mmCIF file of C-alpha atoms in Angstrom:
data_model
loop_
_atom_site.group_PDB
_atom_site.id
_atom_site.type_symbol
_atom_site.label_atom_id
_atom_site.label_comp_id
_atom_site.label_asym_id
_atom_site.label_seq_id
_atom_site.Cartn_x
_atom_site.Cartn_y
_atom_site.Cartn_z
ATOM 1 C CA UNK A 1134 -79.101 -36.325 181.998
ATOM 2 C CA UNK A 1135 -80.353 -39.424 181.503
ATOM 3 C CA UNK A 1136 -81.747 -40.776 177.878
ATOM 4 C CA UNK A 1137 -85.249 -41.621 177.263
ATOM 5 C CA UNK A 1138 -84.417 -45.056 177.137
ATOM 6 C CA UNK A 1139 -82.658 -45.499 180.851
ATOM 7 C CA UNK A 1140 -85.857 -44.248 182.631
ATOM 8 C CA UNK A 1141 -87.409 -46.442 180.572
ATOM 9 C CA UNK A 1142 -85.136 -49.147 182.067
ATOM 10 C CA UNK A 1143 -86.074 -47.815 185.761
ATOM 11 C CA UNK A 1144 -89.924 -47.924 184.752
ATOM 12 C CA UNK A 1145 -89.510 -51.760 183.595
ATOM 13 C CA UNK A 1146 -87.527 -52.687 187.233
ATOM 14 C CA UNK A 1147 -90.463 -50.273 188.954
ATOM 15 C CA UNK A 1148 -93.769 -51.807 186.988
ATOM 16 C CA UNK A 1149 -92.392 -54.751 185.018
ATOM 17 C CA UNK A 1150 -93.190 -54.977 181.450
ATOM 18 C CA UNK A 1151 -90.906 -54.507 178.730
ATOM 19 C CA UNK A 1152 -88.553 -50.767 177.628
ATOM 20 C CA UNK A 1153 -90.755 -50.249 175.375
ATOM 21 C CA UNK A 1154 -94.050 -49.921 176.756
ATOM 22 C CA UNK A 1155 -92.674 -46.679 178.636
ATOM 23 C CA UNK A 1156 -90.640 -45.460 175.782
ATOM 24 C CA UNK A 1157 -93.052 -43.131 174.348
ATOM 25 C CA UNK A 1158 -94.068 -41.641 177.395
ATOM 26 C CA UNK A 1159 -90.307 -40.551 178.389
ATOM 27 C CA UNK A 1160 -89.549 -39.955 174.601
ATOM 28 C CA UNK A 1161 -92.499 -37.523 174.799
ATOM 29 C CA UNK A 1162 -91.037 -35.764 178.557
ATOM 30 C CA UNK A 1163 -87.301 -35.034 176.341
ATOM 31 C CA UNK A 1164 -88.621 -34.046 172.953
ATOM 32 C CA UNK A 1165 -88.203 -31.003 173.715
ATOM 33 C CA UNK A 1166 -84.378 -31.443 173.785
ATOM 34 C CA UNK A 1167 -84.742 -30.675 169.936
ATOM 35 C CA UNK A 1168 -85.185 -26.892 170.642
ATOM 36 C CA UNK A 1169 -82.360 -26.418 173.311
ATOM 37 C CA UNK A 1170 -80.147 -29.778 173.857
ATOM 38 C CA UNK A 1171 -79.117 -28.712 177.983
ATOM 39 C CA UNK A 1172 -81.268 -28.423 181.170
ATOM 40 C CA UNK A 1173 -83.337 -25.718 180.206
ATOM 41 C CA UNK A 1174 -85.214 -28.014 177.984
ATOM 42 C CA UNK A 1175 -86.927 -29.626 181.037
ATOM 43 C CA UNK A 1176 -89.098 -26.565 181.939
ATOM 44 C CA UNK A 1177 -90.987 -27.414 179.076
ATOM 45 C CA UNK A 1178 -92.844 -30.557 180.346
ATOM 46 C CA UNK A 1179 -90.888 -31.414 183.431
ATOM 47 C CA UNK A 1180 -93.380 -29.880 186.329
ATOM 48 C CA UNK A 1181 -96.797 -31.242 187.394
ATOM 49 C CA UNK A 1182 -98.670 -29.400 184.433
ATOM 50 C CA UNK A 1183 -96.460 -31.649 182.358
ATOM 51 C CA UNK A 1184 -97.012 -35.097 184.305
ATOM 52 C CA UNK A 1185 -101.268 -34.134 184.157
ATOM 53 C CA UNK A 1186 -100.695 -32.979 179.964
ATOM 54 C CA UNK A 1187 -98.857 -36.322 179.398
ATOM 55 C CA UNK A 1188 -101.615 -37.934 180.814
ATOM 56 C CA UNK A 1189 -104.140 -36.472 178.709
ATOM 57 C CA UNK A 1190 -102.073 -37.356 175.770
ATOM 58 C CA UNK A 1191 -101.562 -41.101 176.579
ATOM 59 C CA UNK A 1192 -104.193 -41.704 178.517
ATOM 60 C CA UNK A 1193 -105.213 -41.995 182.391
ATOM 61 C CA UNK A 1194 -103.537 -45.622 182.265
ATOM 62 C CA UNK A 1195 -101.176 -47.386 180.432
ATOM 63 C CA UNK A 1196 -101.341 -51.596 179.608
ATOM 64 C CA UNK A 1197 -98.036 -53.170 179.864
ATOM 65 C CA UNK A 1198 -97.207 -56.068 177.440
ATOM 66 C CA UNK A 1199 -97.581 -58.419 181.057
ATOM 67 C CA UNK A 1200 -101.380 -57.292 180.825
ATOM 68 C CA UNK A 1201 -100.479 -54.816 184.167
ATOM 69 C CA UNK A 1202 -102.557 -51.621 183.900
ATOM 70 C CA UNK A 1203 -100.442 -48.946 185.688
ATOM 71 C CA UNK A 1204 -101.403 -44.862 185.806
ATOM 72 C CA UNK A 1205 -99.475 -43.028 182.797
ATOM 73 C CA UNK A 1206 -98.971 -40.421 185.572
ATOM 74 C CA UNK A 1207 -96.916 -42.561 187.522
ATOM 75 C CA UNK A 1208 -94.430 -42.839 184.673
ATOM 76 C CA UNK A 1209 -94.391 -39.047 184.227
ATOM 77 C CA UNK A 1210 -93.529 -38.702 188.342
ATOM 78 C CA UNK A 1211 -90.767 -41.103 188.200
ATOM 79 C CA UNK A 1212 -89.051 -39.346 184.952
ATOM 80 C CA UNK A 1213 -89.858 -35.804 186.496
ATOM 81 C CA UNK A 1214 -88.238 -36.594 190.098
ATOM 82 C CA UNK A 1215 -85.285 -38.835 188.313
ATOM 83 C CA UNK A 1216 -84.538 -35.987 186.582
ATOM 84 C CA UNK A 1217 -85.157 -33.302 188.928
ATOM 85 C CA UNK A 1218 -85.561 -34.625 192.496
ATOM 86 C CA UNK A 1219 -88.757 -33.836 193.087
ATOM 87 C CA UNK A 1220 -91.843 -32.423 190.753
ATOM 88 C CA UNK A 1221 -92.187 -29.146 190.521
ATOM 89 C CA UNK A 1222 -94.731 -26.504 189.357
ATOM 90 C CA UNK A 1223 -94.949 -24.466 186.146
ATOM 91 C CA UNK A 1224 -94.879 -21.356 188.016
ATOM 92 C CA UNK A 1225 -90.976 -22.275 189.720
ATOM 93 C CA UNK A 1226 -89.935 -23.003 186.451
ATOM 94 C CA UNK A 1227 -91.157 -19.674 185.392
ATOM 95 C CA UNK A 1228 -89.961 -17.197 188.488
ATOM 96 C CA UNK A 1229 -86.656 -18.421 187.252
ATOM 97 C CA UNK A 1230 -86.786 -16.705 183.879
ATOM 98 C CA UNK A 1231 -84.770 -13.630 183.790
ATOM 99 C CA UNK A 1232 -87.205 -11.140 182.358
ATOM 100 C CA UNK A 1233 -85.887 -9.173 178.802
ATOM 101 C CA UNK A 1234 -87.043 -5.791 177.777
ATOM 102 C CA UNK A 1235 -88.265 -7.800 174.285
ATOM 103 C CA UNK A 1236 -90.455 -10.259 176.724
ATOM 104 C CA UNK A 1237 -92.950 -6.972 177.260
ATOM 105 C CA UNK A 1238 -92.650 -4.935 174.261
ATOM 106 C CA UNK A 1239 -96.295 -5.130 172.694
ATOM 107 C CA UNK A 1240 -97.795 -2.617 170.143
ATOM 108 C CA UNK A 1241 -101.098 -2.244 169.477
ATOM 109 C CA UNK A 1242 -103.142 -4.126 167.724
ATOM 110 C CA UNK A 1243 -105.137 -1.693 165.997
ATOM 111 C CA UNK A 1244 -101.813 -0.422 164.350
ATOM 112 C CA UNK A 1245 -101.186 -3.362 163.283
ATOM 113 C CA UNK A 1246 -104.639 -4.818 161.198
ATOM 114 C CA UNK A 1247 -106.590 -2.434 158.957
ATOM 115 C CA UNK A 1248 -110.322 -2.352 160.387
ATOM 116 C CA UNK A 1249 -113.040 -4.160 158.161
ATOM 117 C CA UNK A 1250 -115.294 -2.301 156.003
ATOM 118 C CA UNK A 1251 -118.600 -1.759 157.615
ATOM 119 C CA UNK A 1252 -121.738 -2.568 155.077
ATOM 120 C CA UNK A 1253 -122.754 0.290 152.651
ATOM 121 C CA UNK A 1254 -119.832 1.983 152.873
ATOM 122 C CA UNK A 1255 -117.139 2.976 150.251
ATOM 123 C CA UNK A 1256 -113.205 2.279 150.492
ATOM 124 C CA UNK A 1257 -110.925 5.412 149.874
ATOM 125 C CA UNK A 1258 -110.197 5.574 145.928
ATOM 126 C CA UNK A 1259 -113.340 3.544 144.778
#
């Protein structure tokens, strides 16, 4: 795996600029290392989905300390397919998940909230 910092290395030799005006952006992609430190942790934010949300979050474009404007979602395709070899959707991410009887379990909701009071009307033991 490589650290936030070496892709941030690959964008500077790509784009020009200095580490850290990409270091955000790939800090952002492997964040979510914090809630499971291996692989898995890419299916998070490493698809397209992710590349388009990091855009939204840093903007369509980022400004390099040389003054170069580049797309943010540039940097997000070069960290996805350095990390995964190409960029792939949400949905192969998710055909992978093994499915768990506790991922469908639901009860219903009206046994689980009391309903409201409707107006003019009296609660039991008033």
């Amino acid at each position: 795996m490589a650290h936030p910092y070496h892709h941030s290395l690959s964008s500077m030799k790509k784009w020009g600029g200095k580490v850290d005006d990409y270091l955000a952006i790939h800090n952002w992609f492997d964040a979510s290392k914090q809630i499971t430190a291996d692989f898995r942790h890419r299916a998070l934010r490493h698809h397209a989905e992710g590349i388009f949300m990091a855009e939204t979050i840093f903007g369509a474009t980022i400004t390099l300390s040389s003054g170069r404007v580049i797309p943010t979602r540039w940097v997000g395709e070069q960290h996805v397919i350095e990390d995964l070899g190409y960029i792939p959707s949400f949905a192969e991410w998710v055909r992978c998940i093994r499915p768990e009887p506790w991922m469908t379990r639901t009860r219903r909701l009206a046994d689980e909230i009391e309903p409201p009071l409707l107006p003019n009307t009296v609660a039991e033991g008033d």
